[in-house]
mmCIF file with all atom_site columns, C-alpha atoms and ligand atoms in Angstrom:
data_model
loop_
_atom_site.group_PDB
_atom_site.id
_atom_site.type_symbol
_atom_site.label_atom_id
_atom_site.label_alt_id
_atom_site.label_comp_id
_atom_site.label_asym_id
_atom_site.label_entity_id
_atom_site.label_seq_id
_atom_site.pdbx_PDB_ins_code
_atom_site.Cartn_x
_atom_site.Cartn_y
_atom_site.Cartn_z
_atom_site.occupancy
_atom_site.B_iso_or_equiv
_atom_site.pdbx_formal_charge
_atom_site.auth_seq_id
_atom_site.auth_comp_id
_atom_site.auth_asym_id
_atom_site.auth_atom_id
_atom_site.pdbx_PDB_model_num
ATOM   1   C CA  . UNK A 1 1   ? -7.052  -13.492 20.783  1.00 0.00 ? 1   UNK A CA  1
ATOM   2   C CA  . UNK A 1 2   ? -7.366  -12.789 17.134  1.00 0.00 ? 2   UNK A CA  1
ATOM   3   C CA  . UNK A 1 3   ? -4.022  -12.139 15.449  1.00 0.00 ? 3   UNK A CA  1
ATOM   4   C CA  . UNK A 1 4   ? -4.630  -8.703  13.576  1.00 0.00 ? 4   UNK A CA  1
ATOM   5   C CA  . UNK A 1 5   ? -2.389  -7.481  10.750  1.00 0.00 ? 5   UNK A CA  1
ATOM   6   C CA  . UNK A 1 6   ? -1.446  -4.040  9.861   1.00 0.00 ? 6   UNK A CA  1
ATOM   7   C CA  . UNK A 1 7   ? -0.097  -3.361  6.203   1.00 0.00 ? 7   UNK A CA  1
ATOM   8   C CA  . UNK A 1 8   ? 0.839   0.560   5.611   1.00 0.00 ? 8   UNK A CA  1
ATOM   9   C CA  . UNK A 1 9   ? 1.976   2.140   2.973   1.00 0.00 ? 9   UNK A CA  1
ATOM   10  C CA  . UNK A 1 10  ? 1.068   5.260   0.598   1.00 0.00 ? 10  UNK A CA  1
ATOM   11  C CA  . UNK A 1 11  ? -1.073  3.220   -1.739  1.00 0.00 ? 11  UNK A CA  1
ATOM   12  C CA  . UNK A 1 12  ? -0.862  6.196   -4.502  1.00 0.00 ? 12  UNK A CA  1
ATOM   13  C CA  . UNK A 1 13  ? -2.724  4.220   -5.750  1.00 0.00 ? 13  UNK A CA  1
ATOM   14  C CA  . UNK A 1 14  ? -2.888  0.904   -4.902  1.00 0.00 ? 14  UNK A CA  1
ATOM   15  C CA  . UNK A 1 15  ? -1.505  -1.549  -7.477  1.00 0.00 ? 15  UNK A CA  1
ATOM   16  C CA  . UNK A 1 16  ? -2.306  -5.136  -7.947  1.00 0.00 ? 16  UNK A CA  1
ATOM   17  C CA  . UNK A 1 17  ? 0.980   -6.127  -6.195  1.00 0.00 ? 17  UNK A CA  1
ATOM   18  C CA  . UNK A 1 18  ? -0.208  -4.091  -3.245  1.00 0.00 ? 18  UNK A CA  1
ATOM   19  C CA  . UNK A 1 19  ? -3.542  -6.283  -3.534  1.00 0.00 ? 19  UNK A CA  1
ATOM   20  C CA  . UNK A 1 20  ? -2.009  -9.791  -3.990  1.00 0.00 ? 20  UNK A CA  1
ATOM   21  C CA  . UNK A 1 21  ? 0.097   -8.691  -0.783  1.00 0.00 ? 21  UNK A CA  1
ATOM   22  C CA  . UNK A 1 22  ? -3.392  -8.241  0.828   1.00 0.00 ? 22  UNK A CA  1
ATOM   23  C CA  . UNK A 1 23  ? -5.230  -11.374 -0.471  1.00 0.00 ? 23  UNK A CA  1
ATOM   24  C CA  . UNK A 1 24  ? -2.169  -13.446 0.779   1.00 0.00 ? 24  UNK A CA  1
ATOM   25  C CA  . UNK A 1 25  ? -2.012  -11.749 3.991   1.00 0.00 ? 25  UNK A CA  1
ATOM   26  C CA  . UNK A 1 26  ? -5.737  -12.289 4.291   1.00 0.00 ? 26  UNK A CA  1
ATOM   27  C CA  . UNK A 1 27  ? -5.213  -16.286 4.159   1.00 0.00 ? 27  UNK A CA  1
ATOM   28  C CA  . UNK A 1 28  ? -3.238  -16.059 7.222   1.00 0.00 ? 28  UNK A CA  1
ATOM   29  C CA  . UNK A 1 29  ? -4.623  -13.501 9.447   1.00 0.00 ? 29  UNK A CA  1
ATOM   30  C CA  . UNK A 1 30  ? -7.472  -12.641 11.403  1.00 0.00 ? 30  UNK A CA  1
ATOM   31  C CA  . UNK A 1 31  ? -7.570  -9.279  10.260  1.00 0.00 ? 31  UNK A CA  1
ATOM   32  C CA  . UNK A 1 32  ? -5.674  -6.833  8.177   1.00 0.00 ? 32  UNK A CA  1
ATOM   33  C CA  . UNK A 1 33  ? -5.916  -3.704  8.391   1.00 0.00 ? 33  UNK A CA  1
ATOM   34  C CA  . UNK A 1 34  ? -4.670  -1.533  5.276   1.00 0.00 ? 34  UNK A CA  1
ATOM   35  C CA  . UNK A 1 35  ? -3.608  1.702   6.932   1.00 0.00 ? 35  UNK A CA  1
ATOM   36  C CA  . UNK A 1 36  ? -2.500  4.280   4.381   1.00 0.00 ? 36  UNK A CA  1
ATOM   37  C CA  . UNK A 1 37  ? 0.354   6.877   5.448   1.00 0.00 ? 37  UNK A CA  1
ATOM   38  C CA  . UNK A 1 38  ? -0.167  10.273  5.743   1.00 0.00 ? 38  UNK A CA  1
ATOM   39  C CA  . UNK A 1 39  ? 2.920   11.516  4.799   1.00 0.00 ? 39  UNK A CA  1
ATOM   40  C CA  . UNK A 1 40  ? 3.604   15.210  5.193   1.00 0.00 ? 40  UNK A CA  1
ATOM   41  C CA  . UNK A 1 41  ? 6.878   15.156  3.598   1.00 0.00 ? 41  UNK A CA  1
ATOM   42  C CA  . UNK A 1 42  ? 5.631   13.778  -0.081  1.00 0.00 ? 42  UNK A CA  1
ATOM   43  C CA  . UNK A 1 43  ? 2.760   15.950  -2.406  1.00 0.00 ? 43  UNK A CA  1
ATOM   44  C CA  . UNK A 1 44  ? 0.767   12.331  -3.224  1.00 0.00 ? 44  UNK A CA  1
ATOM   45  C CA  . UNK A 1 45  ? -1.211  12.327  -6.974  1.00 0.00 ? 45  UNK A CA  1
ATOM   46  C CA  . UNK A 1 46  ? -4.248  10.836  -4.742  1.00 0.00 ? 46  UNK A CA  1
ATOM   47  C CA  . UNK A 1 47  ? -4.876  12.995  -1.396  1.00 0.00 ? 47  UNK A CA  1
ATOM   48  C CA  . UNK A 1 48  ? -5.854  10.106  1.574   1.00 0.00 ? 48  UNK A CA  1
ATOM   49  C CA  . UNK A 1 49  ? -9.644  10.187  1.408   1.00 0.00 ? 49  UNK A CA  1
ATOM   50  C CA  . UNK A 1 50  ? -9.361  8.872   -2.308  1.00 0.00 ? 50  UNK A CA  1
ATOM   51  C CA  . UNK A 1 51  ? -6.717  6.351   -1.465  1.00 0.00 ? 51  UNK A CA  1
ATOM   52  C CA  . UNK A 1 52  ? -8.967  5.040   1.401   1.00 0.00 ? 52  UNK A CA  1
ATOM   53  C CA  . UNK A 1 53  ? -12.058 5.249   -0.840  1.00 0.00 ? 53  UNK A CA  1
ATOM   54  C CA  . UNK A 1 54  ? -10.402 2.962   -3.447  1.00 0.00 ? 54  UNK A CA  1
ATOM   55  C CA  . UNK A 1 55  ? -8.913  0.582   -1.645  1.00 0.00 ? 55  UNK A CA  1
ATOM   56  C CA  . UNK A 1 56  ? -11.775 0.123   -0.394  1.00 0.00 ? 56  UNK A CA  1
ATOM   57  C CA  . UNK A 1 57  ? -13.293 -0.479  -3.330  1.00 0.00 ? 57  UNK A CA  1
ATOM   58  C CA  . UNK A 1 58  ? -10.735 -2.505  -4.450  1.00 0.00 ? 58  UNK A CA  1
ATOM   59  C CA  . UNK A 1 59  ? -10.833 -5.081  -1.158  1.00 0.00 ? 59  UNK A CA  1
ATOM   60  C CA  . UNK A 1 60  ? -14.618 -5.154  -0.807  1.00 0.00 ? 60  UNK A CA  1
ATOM   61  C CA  . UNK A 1 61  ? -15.261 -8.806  -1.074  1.00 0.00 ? 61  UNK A CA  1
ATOM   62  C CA  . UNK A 1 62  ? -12.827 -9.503  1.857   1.00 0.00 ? 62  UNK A CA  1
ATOM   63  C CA  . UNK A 1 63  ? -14.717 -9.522  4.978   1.00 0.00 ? 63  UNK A CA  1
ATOM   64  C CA  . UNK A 1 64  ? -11.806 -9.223  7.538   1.00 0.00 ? 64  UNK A CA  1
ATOM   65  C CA  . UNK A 1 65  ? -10.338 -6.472  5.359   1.00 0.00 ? 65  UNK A CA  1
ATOM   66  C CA  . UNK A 1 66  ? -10.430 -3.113  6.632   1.00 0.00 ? 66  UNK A CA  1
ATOM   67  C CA  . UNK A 1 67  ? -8.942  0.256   5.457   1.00 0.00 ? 67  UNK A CA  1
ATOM   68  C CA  . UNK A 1 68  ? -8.103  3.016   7.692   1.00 0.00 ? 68  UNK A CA  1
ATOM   69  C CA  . UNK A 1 69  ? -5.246  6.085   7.473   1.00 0.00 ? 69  UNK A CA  1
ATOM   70  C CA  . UNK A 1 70  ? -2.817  7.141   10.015  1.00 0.00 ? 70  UNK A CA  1
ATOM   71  C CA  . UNK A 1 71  ? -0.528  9.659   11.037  1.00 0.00 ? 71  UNK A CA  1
ATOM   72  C CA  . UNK A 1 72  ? 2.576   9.591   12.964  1.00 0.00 ? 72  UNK A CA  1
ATOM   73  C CA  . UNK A 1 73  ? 4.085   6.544   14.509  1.00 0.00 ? 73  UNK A CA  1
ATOM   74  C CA  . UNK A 1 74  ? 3.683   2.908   12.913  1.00 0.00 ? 74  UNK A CA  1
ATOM   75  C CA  . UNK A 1 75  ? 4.425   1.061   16.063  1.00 0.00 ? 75  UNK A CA  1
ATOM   76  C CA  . UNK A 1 76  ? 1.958   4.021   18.276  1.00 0.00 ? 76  UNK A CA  1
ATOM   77  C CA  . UNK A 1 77  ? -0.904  3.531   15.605  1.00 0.00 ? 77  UNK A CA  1
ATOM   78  C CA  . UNK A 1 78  ? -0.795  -0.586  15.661  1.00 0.00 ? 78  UNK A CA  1
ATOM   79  C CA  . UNK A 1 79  ? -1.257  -0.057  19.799  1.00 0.00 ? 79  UNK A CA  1
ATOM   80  C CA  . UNK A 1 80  ? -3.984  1.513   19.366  1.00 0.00 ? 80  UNK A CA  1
ATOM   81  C CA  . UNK A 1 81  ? -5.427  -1.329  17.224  1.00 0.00 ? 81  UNK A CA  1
ATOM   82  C CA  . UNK A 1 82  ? -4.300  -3.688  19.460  1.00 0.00 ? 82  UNK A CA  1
ATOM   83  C CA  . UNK A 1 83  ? -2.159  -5.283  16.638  1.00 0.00 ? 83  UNK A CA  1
ATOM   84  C CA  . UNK A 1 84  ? 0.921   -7.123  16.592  1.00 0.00 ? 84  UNK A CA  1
ATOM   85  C CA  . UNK A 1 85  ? 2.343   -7.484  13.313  1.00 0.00 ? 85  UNK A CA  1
ATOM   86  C CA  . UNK A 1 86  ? 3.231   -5.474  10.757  1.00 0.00 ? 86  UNK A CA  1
ATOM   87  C CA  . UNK A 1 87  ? 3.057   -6.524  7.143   1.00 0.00 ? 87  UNK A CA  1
ATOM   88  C CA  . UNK A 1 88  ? 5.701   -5.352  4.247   1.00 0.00 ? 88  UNK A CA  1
ATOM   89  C CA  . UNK A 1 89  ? 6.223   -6.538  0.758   1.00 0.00 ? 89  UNK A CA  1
ATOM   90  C CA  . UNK A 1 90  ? 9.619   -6.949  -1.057  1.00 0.00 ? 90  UNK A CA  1
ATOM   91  C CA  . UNK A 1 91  ? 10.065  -7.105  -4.087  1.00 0.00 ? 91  UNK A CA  1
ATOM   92  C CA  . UNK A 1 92  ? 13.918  -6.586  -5.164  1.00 0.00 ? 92  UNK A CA  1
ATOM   93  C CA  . UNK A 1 93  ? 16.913  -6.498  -3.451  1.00 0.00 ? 93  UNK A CA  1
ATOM   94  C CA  . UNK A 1 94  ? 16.731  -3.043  -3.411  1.00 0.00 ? 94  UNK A CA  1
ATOM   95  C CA  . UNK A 1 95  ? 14.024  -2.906  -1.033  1.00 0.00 ? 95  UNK A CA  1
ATOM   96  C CA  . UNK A 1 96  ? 15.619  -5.119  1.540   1.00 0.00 ? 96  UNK A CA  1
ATOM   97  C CA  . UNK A 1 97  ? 17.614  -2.264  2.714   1.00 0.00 ? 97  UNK A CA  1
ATOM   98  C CA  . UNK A 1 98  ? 15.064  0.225   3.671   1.00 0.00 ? 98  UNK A CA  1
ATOM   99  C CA  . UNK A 1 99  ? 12.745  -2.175  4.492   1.00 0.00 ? 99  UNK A CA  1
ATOM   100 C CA  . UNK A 1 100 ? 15.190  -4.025  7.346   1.00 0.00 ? 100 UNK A CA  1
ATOM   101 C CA  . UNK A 1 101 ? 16.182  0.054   8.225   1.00 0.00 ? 101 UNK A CA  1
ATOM   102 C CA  . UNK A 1 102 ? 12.465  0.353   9.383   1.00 0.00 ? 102 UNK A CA  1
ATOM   103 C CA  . UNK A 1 103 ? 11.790  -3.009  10.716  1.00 0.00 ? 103 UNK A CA  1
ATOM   104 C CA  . UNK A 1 104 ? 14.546  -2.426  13.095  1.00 0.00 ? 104 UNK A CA  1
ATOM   105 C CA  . UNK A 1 105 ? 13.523  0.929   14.120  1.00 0.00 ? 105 UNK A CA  1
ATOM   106 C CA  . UNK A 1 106 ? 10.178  -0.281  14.576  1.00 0.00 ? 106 UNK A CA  1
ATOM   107 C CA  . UNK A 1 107 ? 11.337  -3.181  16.983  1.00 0.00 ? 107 UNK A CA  1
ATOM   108 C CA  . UNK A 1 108 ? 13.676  -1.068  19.246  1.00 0.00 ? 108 UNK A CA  1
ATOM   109 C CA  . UNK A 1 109 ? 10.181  1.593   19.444  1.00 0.00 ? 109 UNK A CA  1
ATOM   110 C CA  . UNK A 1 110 ? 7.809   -1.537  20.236  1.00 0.00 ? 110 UNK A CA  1
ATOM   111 C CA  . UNK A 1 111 ? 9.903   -4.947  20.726  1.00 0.00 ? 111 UNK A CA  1
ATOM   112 C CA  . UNK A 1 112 ? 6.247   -6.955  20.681  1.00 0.00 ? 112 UNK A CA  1
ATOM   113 C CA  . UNK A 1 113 ? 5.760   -5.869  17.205  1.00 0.00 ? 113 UNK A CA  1
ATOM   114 C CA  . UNK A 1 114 ? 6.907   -7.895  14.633  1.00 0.00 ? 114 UNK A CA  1
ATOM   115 C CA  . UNK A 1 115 ? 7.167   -7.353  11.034  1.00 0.00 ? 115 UNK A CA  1
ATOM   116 C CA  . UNK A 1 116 ? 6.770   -10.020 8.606   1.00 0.00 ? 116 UNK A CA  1
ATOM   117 C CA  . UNK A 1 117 ? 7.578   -9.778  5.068   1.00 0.00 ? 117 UNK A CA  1
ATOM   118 C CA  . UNK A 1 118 ? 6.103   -11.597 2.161   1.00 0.00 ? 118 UNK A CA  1
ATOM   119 C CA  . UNK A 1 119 ? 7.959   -11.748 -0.825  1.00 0.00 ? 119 UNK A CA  1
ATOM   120 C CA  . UNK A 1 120 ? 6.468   -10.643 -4.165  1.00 0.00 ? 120 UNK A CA  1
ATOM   121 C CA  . UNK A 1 121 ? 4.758   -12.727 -6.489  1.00 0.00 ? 121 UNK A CA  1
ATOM   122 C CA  . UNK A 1 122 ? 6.811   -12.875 -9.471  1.00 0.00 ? 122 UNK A CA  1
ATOM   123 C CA  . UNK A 1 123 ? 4.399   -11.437 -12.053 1.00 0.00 ? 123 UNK A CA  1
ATOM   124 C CA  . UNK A 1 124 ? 4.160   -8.341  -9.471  1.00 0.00 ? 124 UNK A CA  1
ATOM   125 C CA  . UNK A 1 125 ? 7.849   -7.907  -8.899  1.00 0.00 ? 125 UNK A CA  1
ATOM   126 C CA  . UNK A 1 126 ? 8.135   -5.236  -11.216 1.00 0.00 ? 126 UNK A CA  1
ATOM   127 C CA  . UNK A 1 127 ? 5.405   -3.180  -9.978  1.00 0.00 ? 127 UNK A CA  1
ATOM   128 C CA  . UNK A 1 128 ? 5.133   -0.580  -7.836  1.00 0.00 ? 128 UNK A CA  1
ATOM   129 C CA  . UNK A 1 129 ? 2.926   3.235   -7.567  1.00 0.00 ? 129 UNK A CA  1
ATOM   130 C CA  . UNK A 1 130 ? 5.655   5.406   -9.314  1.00 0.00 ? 130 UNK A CA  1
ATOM   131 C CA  . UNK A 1 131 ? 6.026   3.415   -12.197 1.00 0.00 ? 131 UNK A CA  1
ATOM   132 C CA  . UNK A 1 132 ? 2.763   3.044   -12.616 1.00 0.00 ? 132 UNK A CA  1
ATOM   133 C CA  . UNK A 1 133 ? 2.023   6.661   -12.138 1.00 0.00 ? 133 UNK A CA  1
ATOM   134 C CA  . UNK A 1 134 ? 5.034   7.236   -14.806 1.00 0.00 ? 134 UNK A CA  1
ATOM   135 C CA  . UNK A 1 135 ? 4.053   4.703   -18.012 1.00 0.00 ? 135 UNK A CA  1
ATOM   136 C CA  . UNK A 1 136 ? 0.963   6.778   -17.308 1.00 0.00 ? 136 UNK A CA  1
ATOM   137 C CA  . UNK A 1 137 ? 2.043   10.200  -17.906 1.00 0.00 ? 137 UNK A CA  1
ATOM   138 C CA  . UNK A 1 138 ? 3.279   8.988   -20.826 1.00 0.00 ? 138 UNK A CA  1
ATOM   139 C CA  . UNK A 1 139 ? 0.289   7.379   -21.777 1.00 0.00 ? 139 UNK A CA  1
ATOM   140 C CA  . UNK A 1 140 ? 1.448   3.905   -21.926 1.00 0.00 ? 140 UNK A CA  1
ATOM   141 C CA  . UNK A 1 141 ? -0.886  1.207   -20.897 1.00 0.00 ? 141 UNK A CA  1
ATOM   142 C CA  . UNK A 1 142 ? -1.484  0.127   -17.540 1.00 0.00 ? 142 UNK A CA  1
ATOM   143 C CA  . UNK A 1 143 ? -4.568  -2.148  -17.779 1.00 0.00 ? 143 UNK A CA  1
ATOM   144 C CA  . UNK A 1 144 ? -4.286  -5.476  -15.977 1.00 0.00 ? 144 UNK A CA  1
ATOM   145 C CA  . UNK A 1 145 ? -1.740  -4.043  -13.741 1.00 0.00 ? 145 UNK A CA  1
ATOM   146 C CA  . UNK A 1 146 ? -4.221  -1.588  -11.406 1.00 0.00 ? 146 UNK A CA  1
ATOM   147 C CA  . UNK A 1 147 ? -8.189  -1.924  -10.737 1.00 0.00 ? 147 UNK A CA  1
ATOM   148 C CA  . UNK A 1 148 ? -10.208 -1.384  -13.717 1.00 0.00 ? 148 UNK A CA  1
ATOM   149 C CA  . UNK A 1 149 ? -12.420 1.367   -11.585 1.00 0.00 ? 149 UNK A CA  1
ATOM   150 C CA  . UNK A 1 150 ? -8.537  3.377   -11.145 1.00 0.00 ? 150 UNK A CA  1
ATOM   151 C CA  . UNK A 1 151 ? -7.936  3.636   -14.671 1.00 0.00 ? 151 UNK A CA  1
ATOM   152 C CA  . UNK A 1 152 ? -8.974  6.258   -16.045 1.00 0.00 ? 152 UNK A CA  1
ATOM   153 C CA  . UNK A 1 153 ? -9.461  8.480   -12.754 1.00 0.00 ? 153 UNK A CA  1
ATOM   154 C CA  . UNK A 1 154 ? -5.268  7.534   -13.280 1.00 0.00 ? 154 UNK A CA  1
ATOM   155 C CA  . UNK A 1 155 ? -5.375  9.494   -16.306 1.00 0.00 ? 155 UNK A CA  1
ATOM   156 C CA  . UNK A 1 156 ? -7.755  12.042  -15.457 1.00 0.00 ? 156 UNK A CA  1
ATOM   157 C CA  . UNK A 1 157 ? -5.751  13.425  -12.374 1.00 0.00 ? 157 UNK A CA  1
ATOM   158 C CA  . UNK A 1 158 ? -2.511  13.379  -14.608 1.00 0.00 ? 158 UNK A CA  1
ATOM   159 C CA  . UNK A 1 159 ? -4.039  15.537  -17.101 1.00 0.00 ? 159 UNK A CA  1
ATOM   160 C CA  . UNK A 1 160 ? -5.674  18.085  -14.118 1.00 0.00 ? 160 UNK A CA  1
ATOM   161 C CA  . UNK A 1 161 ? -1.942  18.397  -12.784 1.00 0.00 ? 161 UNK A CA  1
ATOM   162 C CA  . UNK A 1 162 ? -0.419  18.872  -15.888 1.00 0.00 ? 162 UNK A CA  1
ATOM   163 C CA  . UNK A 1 163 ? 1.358   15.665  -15.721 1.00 0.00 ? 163 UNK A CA  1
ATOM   164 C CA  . UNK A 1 164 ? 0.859   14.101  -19.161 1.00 0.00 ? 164 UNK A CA  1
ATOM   165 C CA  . UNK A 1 165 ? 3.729   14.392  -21.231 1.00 0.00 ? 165 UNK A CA  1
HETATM 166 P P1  . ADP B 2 .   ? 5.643   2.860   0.929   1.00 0.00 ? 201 ADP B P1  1
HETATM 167 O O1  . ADP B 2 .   ? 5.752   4.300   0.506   1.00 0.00 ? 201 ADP B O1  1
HETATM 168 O O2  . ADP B 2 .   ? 5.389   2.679   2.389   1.00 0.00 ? 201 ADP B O2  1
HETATM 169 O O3  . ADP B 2 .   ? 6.735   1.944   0.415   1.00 0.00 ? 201 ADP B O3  1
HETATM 170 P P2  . ADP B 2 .   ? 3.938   1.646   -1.050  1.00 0.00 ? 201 ADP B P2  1
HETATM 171 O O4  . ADP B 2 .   ? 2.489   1.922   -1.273  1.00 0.00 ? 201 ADP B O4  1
HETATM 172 O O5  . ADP B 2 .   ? 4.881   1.955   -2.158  1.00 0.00 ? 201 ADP B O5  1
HETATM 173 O O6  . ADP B 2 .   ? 4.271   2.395   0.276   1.00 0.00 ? 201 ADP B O6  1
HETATM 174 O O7  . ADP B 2 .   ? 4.124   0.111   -0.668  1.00 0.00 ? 201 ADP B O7  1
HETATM 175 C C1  . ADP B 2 .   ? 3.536   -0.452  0.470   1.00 0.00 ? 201 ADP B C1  1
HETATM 176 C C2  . ADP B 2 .   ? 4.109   -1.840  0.698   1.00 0.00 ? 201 ADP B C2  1
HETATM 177 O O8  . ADP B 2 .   ? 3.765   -2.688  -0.393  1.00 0.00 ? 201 ADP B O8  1
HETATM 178 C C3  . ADP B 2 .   ? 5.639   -1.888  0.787   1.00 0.00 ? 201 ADP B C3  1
HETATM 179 O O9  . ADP B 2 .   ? 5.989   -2.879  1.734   1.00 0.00 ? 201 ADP B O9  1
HETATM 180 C C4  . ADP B 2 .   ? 6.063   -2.349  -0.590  1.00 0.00 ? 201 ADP B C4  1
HETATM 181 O O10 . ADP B 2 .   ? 7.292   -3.036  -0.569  1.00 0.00 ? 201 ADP B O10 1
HETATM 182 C C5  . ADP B 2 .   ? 4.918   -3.291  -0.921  1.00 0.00 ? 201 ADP B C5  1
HETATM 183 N N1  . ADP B 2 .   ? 4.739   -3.453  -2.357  1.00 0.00 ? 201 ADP B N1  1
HETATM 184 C C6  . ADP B 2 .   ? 4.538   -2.497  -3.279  1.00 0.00 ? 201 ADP B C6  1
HETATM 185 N N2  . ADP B 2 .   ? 4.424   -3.021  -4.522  1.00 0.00 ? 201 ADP B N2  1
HETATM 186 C C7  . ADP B 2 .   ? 4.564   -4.370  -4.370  1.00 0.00 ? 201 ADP B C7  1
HETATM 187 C C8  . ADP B 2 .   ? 4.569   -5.479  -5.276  1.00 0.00 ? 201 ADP B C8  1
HETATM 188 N N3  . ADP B 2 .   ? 4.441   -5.307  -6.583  1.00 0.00 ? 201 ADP B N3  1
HETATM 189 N N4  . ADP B 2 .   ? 4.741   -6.728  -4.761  1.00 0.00 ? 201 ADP B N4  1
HETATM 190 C C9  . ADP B 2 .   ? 4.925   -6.875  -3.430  1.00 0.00 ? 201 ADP B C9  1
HETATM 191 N N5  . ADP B 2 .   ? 4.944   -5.883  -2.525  1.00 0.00 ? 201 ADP B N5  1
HETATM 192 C C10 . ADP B 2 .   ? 4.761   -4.644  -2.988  1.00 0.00 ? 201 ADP B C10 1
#
């Protein structure tokens, strides 16, 4: 049975850590599937559709790649995609305690899930959406660090919310 892959997160917007998670994961699995979260509680800069949409830009030359967007449970969404594994990527110490808070959620909702973690590469470990999103506002540069094609729709949407400072 192929061994399918889910990697979630808010991707606002998706950085080239989040990418070298996905090129990695790609090596090992059948499938991934990037599922972005829907989450109610946080007002993203990038509503979902535009997430998806560049991500799936962004992973278009890998053919077992897929994008998708969910809503509610992790561990109830990767049933439904007959998945088995959840992928996470840590970067400092900092994330380790979150990151094992979920994981062992997850596992007492759906003990046949695992998650797997793979560990930052180092020229990523500094990297993550908000401090992308906040160099921006200031109008630092953030080439080499997000897609090309993200740029300056980064910029744009910063300056239609007033975000620029
Ligand atoms: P979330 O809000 O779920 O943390 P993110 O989009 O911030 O969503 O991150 C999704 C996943 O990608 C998380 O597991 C996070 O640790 C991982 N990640 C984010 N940036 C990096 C990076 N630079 N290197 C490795 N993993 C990363």
């Amino acid at each position: 049975m192929a061994e399918i892959a889910v990697y979630p997160g808010s991707f606002d917007p998706v950085t080239n850590g989040h990418l070298d998670i996905i090129k990695r994961s790609n090596n090992i699995f059948d499938k991934v599937i990037v599922a972005v979260f829907n989450n109610p509680t946080k007002r993203p800069l990038f509503d979902m559709e535009e997430r998806v949409e560049m991500l799936e830009r962004a992973v278009k030359d890998y053919d077992s790649v897929e994008v998708d967007c969910f809503a509610g449970l992790l561990t109830t969404y990767l049933k439904e995609k007959e998945a088995k594994v959840i992928v996470r990527g840590l970067r400092a110490v900092s994330d380790f305690e979150s990151e094992f808070q979920m994981a062992s959620m997850n596992k007492k909702l759906a003990s046949d899930i695992e998650t797997i973690f793979m560990m930052t590469s180092t020229e990523y470990a500094y990297l993550s959406s908000s401090i992308i999103k906040e160099v921006a506002s200031f109008e630092g540069c953030v080439r080499d660090l997000i897609p090309e094609f993200i740029v300056d729709r980064l910029f744009e949407r910063l300056k239609e919310r007033d975000q620029l400072l």
